[in-house]
Coordinates of C-alpha atoms and ligand atoms in Angstrom, one line a residue:
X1 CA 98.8 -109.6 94.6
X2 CA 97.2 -106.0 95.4
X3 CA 94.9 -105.0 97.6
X4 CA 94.2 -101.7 95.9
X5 CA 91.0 -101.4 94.1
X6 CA 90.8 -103.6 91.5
X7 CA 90.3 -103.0 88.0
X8 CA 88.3 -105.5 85.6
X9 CA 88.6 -106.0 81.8
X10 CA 85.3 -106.6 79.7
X11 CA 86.1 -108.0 76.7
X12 CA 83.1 -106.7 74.0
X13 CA 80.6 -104.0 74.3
X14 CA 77.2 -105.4 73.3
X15 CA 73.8 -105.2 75.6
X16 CA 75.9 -107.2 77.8
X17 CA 79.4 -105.5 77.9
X18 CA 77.5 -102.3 77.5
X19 CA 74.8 -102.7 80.6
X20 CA 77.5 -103.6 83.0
X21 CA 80.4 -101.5 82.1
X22 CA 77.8 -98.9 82.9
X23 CA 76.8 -100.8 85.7
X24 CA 80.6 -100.8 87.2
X25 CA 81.3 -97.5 86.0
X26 CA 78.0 -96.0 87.8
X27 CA 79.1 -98.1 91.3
X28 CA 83.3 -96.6 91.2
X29 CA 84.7 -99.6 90.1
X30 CA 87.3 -99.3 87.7
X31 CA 86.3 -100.7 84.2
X32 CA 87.9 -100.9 80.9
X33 CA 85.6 -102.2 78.2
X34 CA 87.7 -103.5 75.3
X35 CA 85.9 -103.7 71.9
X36 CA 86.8 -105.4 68.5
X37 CA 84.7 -103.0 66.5
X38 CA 85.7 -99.1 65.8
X39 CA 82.7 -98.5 67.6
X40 CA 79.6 -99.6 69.5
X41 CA 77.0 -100.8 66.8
X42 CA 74.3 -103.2 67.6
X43 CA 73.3 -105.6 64.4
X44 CA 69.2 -106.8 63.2
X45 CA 66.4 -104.8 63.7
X46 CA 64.6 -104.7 66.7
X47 CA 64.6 -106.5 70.4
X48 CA 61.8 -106.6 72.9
X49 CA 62.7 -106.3 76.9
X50 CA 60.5 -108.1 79.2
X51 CA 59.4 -107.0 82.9
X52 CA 62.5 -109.0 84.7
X53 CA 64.9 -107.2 82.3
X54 CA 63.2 -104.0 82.9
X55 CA 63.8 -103.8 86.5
X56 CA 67.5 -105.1 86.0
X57 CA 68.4 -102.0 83.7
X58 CA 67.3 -99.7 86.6
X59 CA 69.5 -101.5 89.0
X60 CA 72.5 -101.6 86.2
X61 CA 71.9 -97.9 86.1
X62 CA 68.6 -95.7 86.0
X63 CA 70.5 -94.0 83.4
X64 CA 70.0 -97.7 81.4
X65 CA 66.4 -97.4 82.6
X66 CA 65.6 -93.7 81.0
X67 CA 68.0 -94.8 77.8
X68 CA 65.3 -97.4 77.5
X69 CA 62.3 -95.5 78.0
X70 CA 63.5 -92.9 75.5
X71 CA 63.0 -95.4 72.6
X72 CA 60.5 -98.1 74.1
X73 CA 57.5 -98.7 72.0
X74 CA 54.6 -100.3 73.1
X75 CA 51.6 -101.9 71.2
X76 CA 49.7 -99.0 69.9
X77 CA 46.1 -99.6 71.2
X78 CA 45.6 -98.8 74.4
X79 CA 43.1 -101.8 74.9
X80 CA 46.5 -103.8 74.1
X81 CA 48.8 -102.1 76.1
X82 CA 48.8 -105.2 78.8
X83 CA 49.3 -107.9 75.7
X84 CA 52.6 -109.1 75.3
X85 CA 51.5 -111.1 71.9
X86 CA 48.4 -112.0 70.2
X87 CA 48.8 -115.3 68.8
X88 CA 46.9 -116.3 65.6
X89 CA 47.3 -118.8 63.1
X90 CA 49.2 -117.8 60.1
X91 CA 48.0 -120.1 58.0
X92 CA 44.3 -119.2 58.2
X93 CA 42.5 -116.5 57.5
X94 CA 38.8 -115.6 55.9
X95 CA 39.7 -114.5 52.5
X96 CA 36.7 -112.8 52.0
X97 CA 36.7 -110.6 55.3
X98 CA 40.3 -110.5 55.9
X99 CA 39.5 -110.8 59.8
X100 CA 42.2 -113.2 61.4
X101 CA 40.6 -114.7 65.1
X102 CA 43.2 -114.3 68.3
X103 CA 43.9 -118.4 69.1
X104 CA 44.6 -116.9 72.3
X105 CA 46.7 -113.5 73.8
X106 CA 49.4 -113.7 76.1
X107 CA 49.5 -110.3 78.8
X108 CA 52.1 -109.4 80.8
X109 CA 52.4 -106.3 83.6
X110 CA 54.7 -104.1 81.0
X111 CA 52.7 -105.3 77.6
X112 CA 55.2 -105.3 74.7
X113 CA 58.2 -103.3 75.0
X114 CA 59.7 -102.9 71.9
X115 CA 63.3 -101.4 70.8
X116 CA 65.2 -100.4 67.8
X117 CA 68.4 -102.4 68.9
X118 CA 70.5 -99.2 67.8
X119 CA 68.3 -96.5 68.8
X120 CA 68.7 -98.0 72.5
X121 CA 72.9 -98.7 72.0
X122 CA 72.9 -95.0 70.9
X123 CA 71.2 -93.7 74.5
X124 CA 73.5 -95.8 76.3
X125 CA 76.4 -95.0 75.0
X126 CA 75.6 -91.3 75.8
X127 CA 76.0 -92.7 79.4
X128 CA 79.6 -93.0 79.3
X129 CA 80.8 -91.4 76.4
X130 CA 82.8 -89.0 78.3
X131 CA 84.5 -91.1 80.0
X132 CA 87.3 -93.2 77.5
X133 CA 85.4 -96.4 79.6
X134 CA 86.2 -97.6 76.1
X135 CA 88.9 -99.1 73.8
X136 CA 87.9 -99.8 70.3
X137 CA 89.4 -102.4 67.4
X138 CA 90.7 -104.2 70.5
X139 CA 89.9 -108.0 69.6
X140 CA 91.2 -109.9 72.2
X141 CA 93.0 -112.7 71.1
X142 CA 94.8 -114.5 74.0
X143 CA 94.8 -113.9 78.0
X144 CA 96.6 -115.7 80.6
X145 CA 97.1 -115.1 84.4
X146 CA 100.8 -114.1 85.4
X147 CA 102.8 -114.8 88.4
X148 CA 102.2 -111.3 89.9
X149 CA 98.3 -112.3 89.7
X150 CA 97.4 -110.4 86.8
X151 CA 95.3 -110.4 83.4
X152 CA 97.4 -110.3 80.5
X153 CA 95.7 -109.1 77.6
X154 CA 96.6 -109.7 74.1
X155 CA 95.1 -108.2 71.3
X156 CA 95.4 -109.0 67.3
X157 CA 96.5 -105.1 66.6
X158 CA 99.5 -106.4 68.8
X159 CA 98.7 -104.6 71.9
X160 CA 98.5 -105.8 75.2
X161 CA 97.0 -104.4 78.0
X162 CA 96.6 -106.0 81.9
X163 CA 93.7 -105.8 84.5
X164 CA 92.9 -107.9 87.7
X165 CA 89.9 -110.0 86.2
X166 CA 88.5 -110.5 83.0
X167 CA 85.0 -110.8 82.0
X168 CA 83.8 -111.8 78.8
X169 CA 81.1 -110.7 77.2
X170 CA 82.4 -111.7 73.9
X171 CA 78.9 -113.2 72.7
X172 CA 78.5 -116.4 71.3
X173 CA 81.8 -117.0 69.8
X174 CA 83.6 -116.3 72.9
X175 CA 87.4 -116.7 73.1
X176 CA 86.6 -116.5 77.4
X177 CA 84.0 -119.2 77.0
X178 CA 87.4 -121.1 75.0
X179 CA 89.2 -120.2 77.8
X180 CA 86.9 -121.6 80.8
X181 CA 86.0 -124.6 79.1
X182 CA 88.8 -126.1 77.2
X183 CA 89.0 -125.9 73.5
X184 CA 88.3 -129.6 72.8
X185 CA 85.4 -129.2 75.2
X186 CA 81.5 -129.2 73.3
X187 CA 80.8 -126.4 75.4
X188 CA 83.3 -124.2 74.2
X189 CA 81.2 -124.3 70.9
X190 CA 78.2 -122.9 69.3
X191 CA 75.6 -124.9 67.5
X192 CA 72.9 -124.2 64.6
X193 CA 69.3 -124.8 66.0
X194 CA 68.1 -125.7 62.1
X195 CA 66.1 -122.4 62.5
X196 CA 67.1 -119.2 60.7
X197 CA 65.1 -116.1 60.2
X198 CA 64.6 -113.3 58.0
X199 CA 64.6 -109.8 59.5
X200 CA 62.8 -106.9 58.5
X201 CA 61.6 -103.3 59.1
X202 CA 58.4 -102.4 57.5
X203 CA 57.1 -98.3 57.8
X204 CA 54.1 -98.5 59.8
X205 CA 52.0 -96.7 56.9
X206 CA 52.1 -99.7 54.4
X207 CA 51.8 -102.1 57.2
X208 CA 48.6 -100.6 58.5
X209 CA 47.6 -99.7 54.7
X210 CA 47.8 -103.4 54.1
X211 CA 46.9 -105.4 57.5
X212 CA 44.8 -103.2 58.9
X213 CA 46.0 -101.2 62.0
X214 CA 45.3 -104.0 64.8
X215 CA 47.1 -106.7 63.9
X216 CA 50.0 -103.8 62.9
X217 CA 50.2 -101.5 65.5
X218 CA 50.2 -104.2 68.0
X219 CA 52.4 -107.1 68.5
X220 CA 51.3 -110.5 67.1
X221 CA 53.1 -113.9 67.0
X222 CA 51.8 -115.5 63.8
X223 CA 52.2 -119.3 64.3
X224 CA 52.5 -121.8 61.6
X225 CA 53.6 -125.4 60.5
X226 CA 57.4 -125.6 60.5
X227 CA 57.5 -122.0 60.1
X228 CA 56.0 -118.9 62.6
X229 CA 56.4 -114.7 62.4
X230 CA 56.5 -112.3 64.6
X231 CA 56.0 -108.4 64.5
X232 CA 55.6 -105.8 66.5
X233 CA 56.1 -101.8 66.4
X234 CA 59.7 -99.8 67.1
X235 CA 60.2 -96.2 66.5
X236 CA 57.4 -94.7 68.7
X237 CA 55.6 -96.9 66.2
X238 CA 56.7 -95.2 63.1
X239 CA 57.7 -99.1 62.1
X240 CA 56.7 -102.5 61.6
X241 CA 59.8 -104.9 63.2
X242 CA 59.2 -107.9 62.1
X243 CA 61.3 -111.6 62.2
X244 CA 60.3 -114.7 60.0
X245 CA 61.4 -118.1 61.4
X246 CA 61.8 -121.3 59.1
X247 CA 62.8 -124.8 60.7
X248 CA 65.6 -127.0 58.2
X249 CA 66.6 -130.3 57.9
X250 CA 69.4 -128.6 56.3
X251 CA 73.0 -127.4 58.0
X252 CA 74.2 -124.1 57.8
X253 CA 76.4 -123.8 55.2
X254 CA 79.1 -121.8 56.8
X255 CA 79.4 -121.6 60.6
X256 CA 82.0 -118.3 60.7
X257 CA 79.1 -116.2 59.5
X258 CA 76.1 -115.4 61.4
X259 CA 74.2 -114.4 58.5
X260 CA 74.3 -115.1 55.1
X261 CA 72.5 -113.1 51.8
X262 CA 69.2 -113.5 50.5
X263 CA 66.5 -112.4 48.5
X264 CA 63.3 -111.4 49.4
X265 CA 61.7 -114.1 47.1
X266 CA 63.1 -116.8 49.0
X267 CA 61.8 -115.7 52.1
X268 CA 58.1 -115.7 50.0
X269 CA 58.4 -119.2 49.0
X270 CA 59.9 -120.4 52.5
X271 CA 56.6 -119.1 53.3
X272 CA 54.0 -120.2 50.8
X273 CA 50.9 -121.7 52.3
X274 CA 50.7 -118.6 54.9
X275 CA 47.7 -116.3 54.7
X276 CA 47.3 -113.0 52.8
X277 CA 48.8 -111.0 55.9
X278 CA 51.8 -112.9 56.6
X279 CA 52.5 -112.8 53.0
X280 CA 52.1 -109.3 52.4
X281 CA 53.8 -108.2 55.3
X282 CA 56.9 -110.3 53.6
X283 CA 56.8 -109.0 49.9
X284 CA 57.1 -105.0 51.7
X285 CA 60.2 -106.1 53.3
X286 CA 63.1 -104.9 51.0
X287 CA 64.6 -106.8 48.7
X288 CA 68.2 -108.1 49.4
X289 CA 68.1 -108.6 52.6
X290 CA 69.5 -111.5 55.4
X291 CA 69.2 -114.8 56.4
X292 CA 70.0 -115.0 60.1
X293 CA 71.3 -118.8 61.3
X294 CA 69.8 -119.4 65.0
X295 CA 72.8 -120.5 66.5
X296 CA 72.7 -121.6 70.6
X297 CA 74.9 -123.1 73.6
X298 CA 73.6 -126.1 73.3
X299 CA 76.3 -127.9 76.1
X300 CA 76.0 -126.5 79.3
X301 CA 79.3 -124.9 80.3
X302 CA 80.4 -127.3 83.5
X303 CA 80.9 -123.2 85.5
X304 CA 80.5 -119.7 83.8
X305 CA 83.6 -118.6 85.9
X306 CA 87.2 -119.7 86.3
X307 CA 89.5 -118.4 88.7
X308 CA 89.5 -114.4 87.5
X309 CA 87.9 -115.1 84.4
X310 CA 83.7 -115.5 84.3
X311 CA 81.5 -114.8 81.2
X312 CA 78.8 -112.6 81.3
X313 CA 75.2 -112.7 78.4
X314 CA 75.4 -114.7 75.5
X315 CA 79.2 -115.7 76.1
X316 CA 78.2 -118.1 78.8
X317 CA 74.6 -118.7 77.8
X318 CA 73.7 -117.9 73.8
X319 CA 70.1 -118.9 73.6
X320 CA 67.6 -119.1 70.5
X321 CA 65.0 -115.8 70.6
X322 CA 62.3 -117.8 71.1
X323 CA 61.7 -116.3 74.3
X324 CA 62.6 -113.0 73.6
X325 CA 65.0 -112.6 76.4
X326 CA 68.2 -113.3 75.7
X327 CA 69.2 -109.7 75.9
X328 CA 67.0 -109.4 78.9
X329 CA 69.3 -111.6 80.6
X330 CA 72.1 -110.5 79.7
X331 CA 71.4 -107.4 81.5
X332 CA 69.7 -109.3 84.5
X333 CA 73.5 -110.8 84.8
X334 CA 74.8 -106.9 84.5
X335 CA 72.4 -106.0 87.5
X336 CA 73.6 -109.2 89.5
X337 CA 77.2 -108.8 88.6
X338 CA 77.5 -105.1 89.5
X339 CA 75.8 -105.9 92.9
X340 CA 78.4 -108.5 93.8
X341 CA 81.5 -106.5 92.6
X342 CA 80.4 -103.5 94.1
X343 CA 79.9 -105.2 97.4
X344 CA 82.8 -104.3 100.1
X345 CA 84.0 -107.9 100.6
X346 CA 85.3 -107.8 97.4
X347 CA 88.3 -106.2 97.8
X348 CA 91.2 -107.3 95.4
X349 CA 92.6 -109.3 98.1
X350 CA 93.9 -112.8 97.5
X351 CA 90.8 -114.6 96.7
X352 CA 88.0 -112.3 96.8
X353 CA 87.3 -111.8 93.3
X354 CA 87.3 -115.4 92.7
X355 CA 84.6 -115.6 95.5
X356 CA 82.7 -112.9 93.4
X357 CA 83.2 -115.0 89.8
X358 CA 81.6 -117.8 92.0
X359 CA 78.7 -116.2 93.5
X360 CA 78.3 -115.2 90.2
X361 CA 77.5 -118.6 88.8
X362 CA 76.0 -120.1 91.5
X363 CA 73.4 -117.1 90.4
X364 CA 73.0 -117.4 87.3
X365 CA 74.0 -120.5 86.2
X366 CA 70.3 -122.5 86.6
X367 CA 68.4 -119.4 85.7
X368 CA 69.7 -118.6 82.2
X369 CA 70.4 -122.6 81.2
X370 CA 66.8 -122.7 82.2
X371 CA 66.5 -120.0 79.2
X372 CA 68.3 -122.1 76.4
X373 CA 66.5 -125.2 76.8
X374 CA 63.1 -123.9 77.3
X375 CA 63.4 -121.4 74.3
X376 CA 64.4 -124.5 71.7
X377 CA 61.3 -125.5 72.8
X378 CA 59.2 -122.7 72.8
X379 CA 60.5 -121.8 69.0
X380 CA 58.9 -125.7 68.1
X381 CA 55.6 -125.0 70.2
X382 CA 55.3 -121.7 67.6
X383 CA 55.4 -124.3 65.2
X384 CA 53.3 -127.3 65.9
X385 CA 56.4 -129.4 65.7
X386 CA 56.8 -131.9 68.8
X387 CA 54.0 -134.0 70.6
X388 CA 52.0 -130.8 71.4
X389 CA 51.0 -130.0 67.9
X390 CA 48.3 -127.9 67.5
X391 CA 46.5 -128.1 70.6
X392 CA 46.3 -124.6 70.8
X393 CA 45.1 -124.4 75.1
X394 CA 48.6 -126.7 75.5
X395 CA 50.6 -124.1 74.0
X396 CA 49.2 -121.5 75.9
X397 CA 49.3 -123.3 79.2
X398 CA 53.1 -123.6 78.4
X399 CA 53.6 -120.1 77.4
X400 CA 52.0 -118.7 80.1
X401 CA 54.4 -120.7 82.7
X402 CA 56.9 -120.1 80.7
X403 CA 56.6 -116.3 80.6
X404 CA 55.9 -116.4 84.4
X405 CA 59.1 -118.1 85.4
X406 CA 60.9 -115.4 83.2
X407 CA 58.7 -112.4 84.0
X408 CA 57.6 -113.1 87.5
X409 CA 61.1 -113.6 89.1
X410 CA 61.7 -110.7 91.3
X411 CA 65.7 -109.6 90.2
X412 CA 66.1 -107.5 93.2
X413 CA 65.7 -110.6 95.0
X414 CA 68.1 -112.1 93.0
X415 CA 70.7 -110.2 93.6
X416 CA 70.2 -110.2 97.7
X417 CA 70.9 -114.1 97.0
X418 CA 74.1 -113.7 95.1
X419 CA 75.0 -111.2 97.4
X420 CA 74.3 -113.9 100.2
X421 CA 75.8 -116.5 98.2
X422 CA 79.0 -114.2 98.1
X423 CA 79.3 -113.9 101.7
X424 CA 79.6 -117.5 101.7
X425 CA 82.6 -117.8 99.8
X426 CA 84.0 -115.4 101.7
X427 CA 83.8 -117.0 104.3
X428 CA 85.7 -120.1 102.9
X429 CA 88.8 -118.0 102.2
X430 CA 89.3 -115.8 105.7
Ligands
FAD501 C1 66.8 -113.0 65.6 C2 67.1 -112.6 67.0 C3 66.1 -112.0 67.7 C4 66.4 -111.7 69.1 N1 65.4 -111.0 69.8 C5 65.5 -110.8 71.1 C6 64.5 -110.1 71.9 O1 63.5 -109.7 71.3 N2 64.7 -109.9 73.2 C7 65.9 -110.3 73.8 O2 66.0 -110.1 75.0 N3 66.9 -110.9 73.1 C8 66.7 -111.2 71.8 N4 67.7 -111.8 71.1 C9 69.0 -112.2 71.8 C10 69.9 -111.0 71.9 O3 70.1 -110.3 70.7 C11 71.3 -111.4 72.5 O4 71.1 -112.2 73.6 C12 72.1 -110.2 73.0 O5 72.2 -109.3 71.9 C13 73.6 -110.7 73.3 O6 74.3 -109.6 73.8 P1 75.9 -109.9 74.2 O7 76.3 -108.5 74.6 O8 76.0 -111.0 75.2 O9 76.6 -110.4 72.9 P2 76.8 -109.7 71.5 O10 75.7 -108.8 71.1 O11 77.2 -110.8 70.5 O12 78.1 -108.7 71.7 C14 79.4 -109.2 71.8 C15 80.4 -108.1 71.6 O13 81.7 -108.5 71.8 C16 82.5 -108.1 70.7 N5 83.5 -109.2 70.6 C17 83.4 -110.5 70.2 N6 84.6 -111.1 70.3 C18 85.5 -110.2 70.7 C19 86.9 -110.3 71.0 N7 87.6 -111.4 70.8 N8 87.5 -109.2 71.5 C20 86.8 -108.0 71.7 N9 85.5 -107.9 71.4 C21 84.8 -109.0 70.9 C22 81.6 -108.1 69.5 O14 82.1 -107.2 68.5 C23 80.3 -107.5 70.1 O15 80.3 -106.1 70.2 C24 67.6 -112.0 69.7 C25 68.6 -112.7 69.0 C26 68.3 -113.0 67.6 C27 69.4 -113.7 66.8

């Protein structure tokens, strides 16, 4: 085995692949990001970054941090610029008046930080565009560790290519994940929540024109029986992102696709017994548009990491949106990874990189299985489903710890752990 520099393989370029190719790239490790697509594209509308995900893109990178400042929105009034959501009822509402009561707001220290997904793929990229980091229409189809101690790559163009380690950020349908856990294994698999959503971007103008400009400009969670909205602005606030959950007894029809086609009527009728605003906000969302299945990890991967090959975002740990930070942490594990692999103990030697893939879950394994069970739940609190129903001061109380344990870690501290936690498995191989 070598003991020159090592060189990983990321296999996808999503938020996750993205964040910490940069991550690597920034820190002078070698990186090779290997894409299926013919190009990095990001798919849905809009994705909002929380506080512990902020301060994780400027440890990736501060490049990551201005790419992300360059398109953040936030809500619009300054009065709201601390309120993460607004949380009303989307059932009620005084026909007469039009006015809609807050049940409650939730604040946090960054407010609402809204992005068009592609806007922000589109600064990244700029990071590292000059620098072939990149292979595209690359889909990995097999790997397999050889006797010299290598990654052997195959790829269904009928390329190969070799690196020291592999790390999958592959998303949810991860051929790593496969890999790690054994095919026959439950958590090698992804599985429907019995949520789906419809996505939508509205111009800001007709949203105002027919909301009013608070409950547009600003982000609101509109909660509901069996059903809940959200919205909140993108584009400088030029535009209305907005996401439209239903809950189903019913299975989704075909699990290869993420998404399948529908019309906008559908999405008025999954949505009949809403007030006037939801419902308006839904008939100015175009036409044909997509039904989005809310697929999740359900079984716990037993370790993210296996000898050199770990997964990385929604690979080891796909999560429902409920909380909103999936993508945040997947670039929380970016910041973590990056500060272990750039560490000088991690050398290439025999062992070392294993030790790193270790530290790594030992990180990040409680932290982000914390995210997939809490968000299932979260999504039913939105809906007065479960034993909480519509006590409206329980569902805050939850939020609000919920939110903290997400918002209020401190990510720099995490990664002096993993870093500590590295050192330790160093340790067991000198
Ligand atoms: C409706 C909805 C709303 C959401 N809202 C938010 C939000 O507000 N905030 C938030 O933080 N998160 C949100 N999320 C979650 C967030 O979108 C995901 O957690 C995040 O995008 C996952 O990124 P990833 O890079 O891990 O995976 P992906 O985005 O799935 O990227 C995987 C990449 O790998 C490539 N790939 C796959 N297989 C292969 C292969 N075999 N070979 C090579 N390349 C491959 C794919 O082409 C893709 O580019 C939301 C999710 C949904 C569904």
């Amino acid at each position: 085995m070598s003991s020159q520099k090592p060189t990983y393989a990321i296999i996808g370029g999503g938020i996750a692949g993205l964040t910490l190719g940069i991550a690597l790239n920034k820190r002078n490790i070698n990186v090779v990001i290997y894409e299926a697509a013919a190009h990095f594209g990001e798919i849905g509308a809009g994705v909002a970054f929380t506080a512990n995900a902020i301060e994780a893109m400027k440890i990736c990178d501060p490049g990551v941090y201005e790419a992300f400042q360059h398109v953040a929105t936030h809500n619009q009034w300054e009065s709201k610029k601390n309120v993460w959501f607004d949380f009303l009822d989307g059932m009620k509402m005084d026909q007469d008046s039009g006015h809609q009561e807050d049940l409650f707001s939730i604040s946090s220290p960054v407010g609402m930080n809204g992005v068009h997904r592609a806007a922000f793929l589109d600064e990244m990229v700029k990071l590292v565009e000059d620098q072939h980091l990149a292979h595209f229409g690359k889909r990995l189809i097999d790997c397999e560790e050889t006797e010299d101690g290598k990654i052997l790559m195959k790829f269904k163009d009928g390329t190969t290519a070799t690196a020291d380690a592999l790390i999958g950020c592959d998303g949810i349908k991860s051929v790593i994940r496969h890999k790690i856990a054994g095919s026959d294994s439950p958590a090698a698999e992804y599985v429907y929540t019995h949520k789906y959503a419809y996505r939508g971007l509205i111009d800001m103008d007709d949203a105002v024109a027919a909301i009013g400009e608070e409950r547009a400009k600003n982000a609101v969670m509109w909660l509901g029986t069996g059903r809940h909205v959200l919205t909140f602005p993108v584009n400088k606030g030029a535009t209305m992102n907005l996401v439209a959950f239903c809950t189903t007894e019913k299975d989704w029809p075909d699990y290869t696709k993420s998404t399948l086609p529908a019309h906008r009527e559908e999405a008025l009728k999954d949505f009949e017994g809403f007030g006037p605003n939801v419902m308006k906000l839904l008939e100015m969302v175009k036409p044909e548009l997509d039904i989005w299945g809310i697929f999740n990890l359900e079984h716990e991967l037993e370790a993210y990491n296996k000898g050199k090959f770990v997964v990385v975002g929604d690979a080891g740990h796909a999560t429902s949106p409920h909380h909103g930070s999936g993508a945040g942490f997947c670039i929380e594990d970016a910041a973590i990874m990056a500060t272990i692999l750039a560490d000088p103990s991690v050398t290439g030697s025999p062992g070392t990189i294993e030790a790193a893939f270790e530290a790594y879950n030992t990180e990040r394994k409680v932290r982000t299985q914390w995210l997939v069970q809490h968000s299932r739940r979260q999504g039913n609190l939105y809906e007065y489903l479960g034993e909480v129903g519509r006590d409206f001061n329980k569902i805050e109380q939850e939020i609000t710890a919920n939110n903290f344990y997400i918002e209020g870690t401190d990510v720099h501290g995490l990664c002096s752990k993993a870093i500590e936690t590295l050192q330790q498995e160093i340790r067991k191989i000198n």
